[in-house]
Amino acid sequence: MDFETFKKIVDYCAKKGVEIYAFIGIGEPTLYPNLVEAVAYVKNQVPNATIGFNTNGIRLSYELGRELSVAGLTRITISINATSKEQYKRLNGLDIYDKVVKNTQDFLRAVNESEKRVKVLLNVMCGRVNCKEQVEAFKSFWKPFLGECGAIGEVELGNWGGLIDAEKLIENEITARGEEITRTPQKLLNLETTKENDIFCKRYPCLLLLEAYNIAGNGEALPCCSLPSSSLGDLKLGNIADQSLEEIYYGQKSKELWRKNLNCELYRLSPCKECSGWSWHANVWWRNPFYPLFGTKWF
């Protein structure tokens, strides 16, 4: 995304009172040449803003930690995910675990030395990817490096709208531990086959859908943070080059998409039907006991 477009988006959000800005989605924020400048711009426009992003840690460094701290970054999530060099290669296909570990340690040192406190969350995969013992070993390894700013987060593996073969990754980790696979791939990922006449199916509305303004580098408005602009399928909303954010996110397409979400009809849409993102959060919805007489299935 060119920096002028970025500034226009921030200016619009600032006028609307938006206070949380996250550089996340499909992609690596540290590849953006204006990252430090972008953080500083948000901080200047919205002094009390929460500013953060997720990263794989490959490009982190001590220097970047100092620059981002000064610029105004308040939160960063580093997706290490693996608990060993061997597992990292299985999950990512890259033999750079030692590099990511060193970069993360250097970044943590810089942030902890800074007067600007930045929350640094180190993620490890839990559930069926890592057993309890592996997660505890991860915590023990990183504890000496956390300082006042660092913390450990546990996340489930998702399939990002079917873009990755998460089922296979889970099976590989179960096999690597010498355990027997006792559930089908669909069960491993909480993907459920929804019957047309099952009005109270196990699938519930997705909290990721339309939770924020999600704008891709090419200006495409995304319905959630789990999809690249090249894989929108039935979820294409519009482009900020043609419409305003308000027209896109409060327009008819978004309203209809939200209605389908509350009626658990996203399984009919691509790529939602292949996505496990709806199960990443607990079910906070209430079933409508009068559906289908009136109203939506969930509220």
Coordinates of C-alpha atoms in Angstrom, one line a residue:
M1 CA 0.0 0.0 0.0
D2 CA 1.4 3.4 -0.9
F3 CA 1.9 5.6 2.1
E4 CA -0.4 8.4 1.0
T5 CA -3.3 5.9 0.8
F6 CA -2.4 4.6 4.2
K7 CA -2.5 8.1 5.7
K8 CA -5.9 8.7 4.2
I9 CA -7.3 5.6 5.8
V10 CA -5.8 6.6 9.2
D11 CA -7.2 10.1 8.9
Y12 CA -10.6 8.8 8.2
C13 CA -10.5 6.3 11.1
A14 CA -9.1 9.0 13.4
K15 CA -12.2 11.2 12.6
K16 CA -14.4 8.3 13.4
G17 CA -12.8 7.8 16.8
V18 CA -11.1 4.6 16.0
E19 CA -8.4 3.9 18.6
I20 CA -7.1 0.4 17.7
Y21 CA -4.8 0.1 14.6
A22 CA -3.4 -3.3 13.7
F23 CA -1.2 -4.2 10.8
I24 CA -2.3 -7.8 10.4
G25 CA -3.7 -10.3 7.9
I26 CA -2.1 -12.5 5.3
G27 CA 1.4 -11.1 4.9
E28 CA 4.4 -9.9 6.9
P29 CA 4.2 -6.3 8.2
T30 CA 8.0 -6.0 8.6
L31 CA 8.3 -6.2 4.8
Y32 CA 6.5 -2.8 4.5
P33 CA 9.2 -0.2 3.8
N34 CA 7.3 2.5 5.7
L35 CA 6.5 0.4 8.8
V36 CA 8.2 2.7 11.4
E37 CA 6.9 5.8 9.7
A38 CA 3.4 4.3 9.6
V39 CA 3.4 3.6 13.3
A40 CA 4.6 7.1 14.0
Y41 CA 1.9 8.6 11.8
V42 CA -0.9 6.7 13.7
K43 CA 0.6 7.8 17.0
N44 CA 0.7 11.4 15.9
Q45 CA -2.9 11.4 14.6
V46 CA -4.3 9.4 17.5
P47 CA -2.0 9.8 20.6
N48 CA -3.9 7.3 22.7
A49 CA -4.1 4.7 20.0
T50 CA -3.3 1.0 20.5
I51 CA -1.0 0.2 17.7
G52 CA 0.2 -3.4 16.9
F53 CA 0.9 -6.1 14.4
N54 CA 1.7 -9.8 14.1
T55 CA 5.0 -11.0 12.7
N56 CA 6.8 -14.2 12.0
G57 CA 9.9 -12.7 13.6
I58 CA 12.2 -13.3 10.6
R59 CA 13.1 -9.6 10.2
L60 CA 13.1 -8.5 13.8
S61 CA 16.2 -7.0 15.3
Y62 CA 17.5 -5.0 18.2
E63 CA 17.5 -1.9 16.0
L64 CA 13.9 -2.4 14.8
G65 CA 12.8 -2.9 18.4
R66 CA 14.3 0.5 19.4
E67 CA 12.8 2.3 16.4
L68 CA 9.3 0.9 16.8
S69 CA 9.3 1.6 20.5
V70 CA 10.2 5.3 19.9
A71 CA 7.6 5.5 17.0
G72 CA 4.8 4.5 19.4
L73 CA 4.2 0.8 18.9
T74 CA 2.2 -0.5 21.8
R75 CA 1.8 -4.2 21.0
I76 CA 3.4 -6.9 18.9
T77 CA 2.6 -10.6 18.5
I78 CA 5.5 -12.8 17.4
S79 CA 4.3 -16.1 16.0
I80 CA 7.1 -18.5 16.9
N81 CA 4.5 -21.3 17.3
A82 CA 7.1 -24.1 17.4
T83 CA 8.8 -25.6 20.4
S84 CA 11.9 -26.9 18.6
K85 CA 14.0 -26.5 15.5
E86 CA 12.7 -29.7 14.0
Q87 CA 9.0 -28.7 14.6
Y88 CA 9.6 -25.3 13.2
K89 CA 10.8 -26.8 9.9
R90 CA 7.8 -29.1 9.8
L91 CA 5.3 -26.3 10.3
N92 CA 6.9 -23.7 8.1
G93 CA 9.1 -25.5 5.7
L94 CA 12.1 -23.3 6.6
D95 CA 15.2 -24.2 8.6
I96 CA 15.5 -20.8 10.3
Y97 CA 14.3 -21.5 13.9
D98 CA 17.6 -20.4 15.4
K99 CA 17.5 -17.1 13.5
V100 CA 13.9 -16.4 14.6
V101 CA 14.8 -17.2 18.2
K102 CA 17.9 -14.8 18.2
N103 CA 15.9 -12.0 16.5
T104 CA 13.1 -12.3 19.0
Q105 CA 15.5 -12.3 21.9
D106 CA 17.3 -9.2 20.5
F107 CA 13.9 -7.5 19.9
L108 CA 12.8 -8.2 23.5
R109 CA 16.1 -6.8 24.9
A110 CA 15.6 -3.6 22.9
V111 CA 12.0 -3.1 24.0
N112 CA 12.8 -3.9 27.7
E113 CA 15.6 -1.3 27.6
S114 CA 13.3 1.3 26.1
E115 CA 11.4 3.8 28.2
K116 CA 8.4 3.2 25.9
R117 CA 6.7 0.0 27.1
V118 CA 5.6 -2.3 24.3
K119 CA 3.6 -5.4 25.0
V120 CA 5.4 -8.3 23.3
L121 CA 3.4 -11.5 23.0
L122 CA 5.2 -14.7 22.0
N123 CA 2.7 -17.2 20.5
V124 CA 3.0 -21.0 20.7
M125 CA 0.5 -23.4 19.2
C126 CA -1.5 -25.5 21.6
G127 CA -4.3 -27.9 21.1
R128 CA -3.3 -30.8 18.9
V129 CA -0.2 -29.2 17.6
N130 CA 1.7 -29.1 20.9
C131 CA 0.9 -31.1 23.9
K132 CA 0.8 -29.7 27.4
E133 CA 4.4 -30.7 28.1
Q134 CA 5.6 -29.0 24.9
V135 CA 3.8 -25.8 25.7
E136 CA 5.3 -25.8 29.3
A137 CA 8.8 -26.3 27.8
F138 CA 8.2 -23.3 25.5
K139 CA 7.3 -21.2 28.5
S140 CA 10.3 -22.3 30.5
F141 CA 12.7 -21.6 27.6
W142 CA 11.4 -18.0 27.0
K143 CA 10.8 -17.0 30.6
P144 CA 14.4 -15.6 31.1
F145 CA 14.0 -13.3 28.1
L146 CA 10.5 -11.9 28.7
G147 CA 11.4 -9.1 31.1
E148 CA 8.6 -6.7 32.0
C149 CA 7.3 -6.4 28.4
G150 CA 7.1 -10.0 27.3
A151 CA 4.3 -12.6 27.7
I152 CA 3.4 -16.0 26.3
G153 CA 0.2 -16.6 24.3
E154 CA -1.3 -19.9 23.3
V155 CA -3.1 -20.2 20.0
E156 CA -5.0 -22.9 18.1
L157 CA -4.0 -23.7 14.5
G158 CA -6.4 -22.4 11.9
N159 CA -6.6 -23.1 8.2
W160 CA -6.9 -19.4 7.1
G161 CA -9.9 -19.9 4.9
G162 CA -8.6 -23.2 3.6
L163 CA -5.3 -21.6 2.3
I164 CA -3.2 -24.0 4.3
D165 CA -3.5 -27.8 4.9
A166 CA -3.8 -27.4 8.6
E167 CA -5.2 -31.0 9.0
K168 CA -2.0 -32.4 7.6
L169 CA 0.1 -30.2 9.8
I170 CA -1.8 -31.5 12.9
E171 CA -1.5 -35.1 11.8
N172 CA 2.3 -34.6 11.3
E173 CA 2.7 -33.3 14.8
I174 CA 0.6 -36.0 16.4
T175 CA 2.7 -38.6 14.5
A176 CA 6.0 -36.9 15.5
R177 CA 5.0 -37.3 19.2
G178 CA 4.3 -41.0 18.6
E179 CA 0.6 -40.6 19.3
E180 CA -2.3 -42.3 17.5
I181 CA -4.6 -40.1 15.4
T182 CA -8.0 -40.7 17.0
R183 CA -10.1 -38.0 15.2
T184 CA -10.8 -37.3 11.6
P185 CA -9.2 -34.1 10.1
Q186 CA -12.5 -32.3 10.2
K187 CA -12.8 -33.0 13.9
L188 CA -9.2 -31.9 14.4
L189 CA -10.0 -28.5 13.0
N190 CA -13.6 -28.2 14.3
L191 CA -15.0 -28.2 10.8
E192 CA -18.5 -29.4 10.9
T193 CA -20.7 -30.6 8.0
T194 CA -23.9 -28.5 8.3
K195 CA -27.2 -30.0 7.2
E196 CA -29.7 -27.8 5.5
N197 CA -32.5 -28.7 7.9
D198 CA -30.4 -28.5 11.0
I199 CA -31.3 -25.0 12.2
F200 CA -29.3 -25.3 15.4
C201 CA -26.1 -26.7 13.8
K202 CA -22.9 -26.9 15.8
R203 CA -21.4 -24.0 13.8
Y204 CA -22.1 -20.6 15.3
P205 CA -21.6 -17.1 14.0
C206 CA -18.0 -15.9 13.3
L207 CA -16.6 -13.1 15.4
L208 CA -13.9 -12.3 12.9
L209 CA -16.4 -11.2 10.2
L210 CA -16.7 -7.5 9.8
E211 CA -15.1 -6.9 13.2
A212 CA -13.0 -4.0 11.9
Y213 CA -12.0 -2.1 8.8
N214 CA -9.6 -4.5 7.0
I215 CA -7.9 -2.9 4.0
A216 CA -5.4 -4.9 1.9
G217 CA -2.4 -3.3 0.2
N218 CA -4.3 -3.1 -3.1
G219 CA -7.2 -1.2 -1.5
E220 CA -9.6 -4.1 -1.4
A221 CA -11.9 -4.1 1.7
L222 CA -11.7 -7.4 3.4
P223 CA -14.5 -9.0 5.4
C224 CA -12.0 -10.3 8.0
C225 CA -8.3 -10.5 8.7
S226 CA -8.0 -14.2 7.7
L227 CA -8.2 -13.7 3.9
P228 CA -5.9 -12.2 1.2
S229 CA -7.5 -10.0 -1.4
S230 CA -6.8 -12.7 -4.0
S231 CA -9.1 -15.3 -2.2
L232 CA -12.3 -13.3 -1.4
G233 CA -14.6 -15.5 -3.4
D234 CA -18.2 -14.7 -2.4
L235 CA -17.0 -12.1 0.1
K236 CA -15.9 -9.3 -2.2
L237 CA -17.1 -6.0 -0.7
G238 CA -15.4 -3.3 -2.7
N239 CA -12.3 -1.2 -3.1
I240 CA -11.5 2.1 -1.4
A241 CA -10.4 3.5 -4.7
D242 CA -14.1 3.4 -5.7
Q243 CA -16.0 3.7 -2.5
S244 CA -15.5 5.2 1.0
L245 CA -15.0 2.9 4.0
E246 CA -18.4 3.9 5.2
E247 CA -20.1 3.0 2.0
I248 CA -18.4 -0.4 2.0
Y249 CA -18.7 -1.5 5.6
Y250 CA -22.2 -0.1 6.1
G251 CA -23.6 -0.8 2.7
Q252 CA -26.0 -3.5 1.5
K253 CA -23.3 -6.2 0.8
S254 CA -21.9 -6.0 4.3
K255 CA -25.4 -6.0 5.9
E256 CA -26.4 -9.1 3.9
L257 CA -23.2 -10.8 4.8
W258 CA -23.8 -10.1 8.5
R259 CA -27.3 -11.5 8.2
K260 CA -26.0 -14.7 6.7
N261 CA -23.5 -14.9 9.6
L262 CA -26.2 -14.7 12.2
N263 CA -28.2 -17.3 10.4
C264 CA -25.1 -19.6 10.1
E265 CA -25.2 -19.5 6.4
L266 CA -21.5 -18.7 5.8
Y267 CA -20.9 -22.4 5.2
R268 CA -22.5 -21.9 1.8
L269 CA -20.1 -19.2 0.8
S270 CA -16.5 -19.5 -0.5
P271 CA -14.1 -19.4 1.3
C272 CA -16.0 -19.4 4.6
K273 CA -17.2 -23.0 4.0
E274 CA -13.5 -24.1 4.2
C275 CA -12.6 -21.9 7.1
S276 CA -12.1 -22.9 10.8
G277 CA -11.9 -19.2 11.9
W278 CA -15.4 -19.2 13.4
S279 CA -14.2 -21.7 16.1
W280 CA -11.2 -19.6 17.2
H281 CA -13.4 -17.8 19.7
A282 CA -15.8 -19.2 22.2
N283 CA -19.5 -19.1 21.4
V284 CA -20.8 -15.8 22.9
W285 CA -24.1 -15.9 20.9
W286 CA -27.6 -16.6 22.0
R287 CA -29.9 -18.9 20.0
N288 CA -33.2 -17.5 18.9
P289 CA -35.9 -19.9 20.3
F290 CA -38.4 -18.5 17.8
Y291 CA -36.4 -19.0 14.7
P292 CA -37.4 -19.6 11.9
L293 CA -40.7 -17.9 12.8
F294 CA -39.0 -14.6 12.9
G295 CA -35.6 -13.0 13.4
T296 CA -32.1 -14.5 12.9
K297 CA -30.9 -17.9 14.2
W298 CA -28.4 -16.2 16.5
F299 CA -28.2 -12.9 18.2

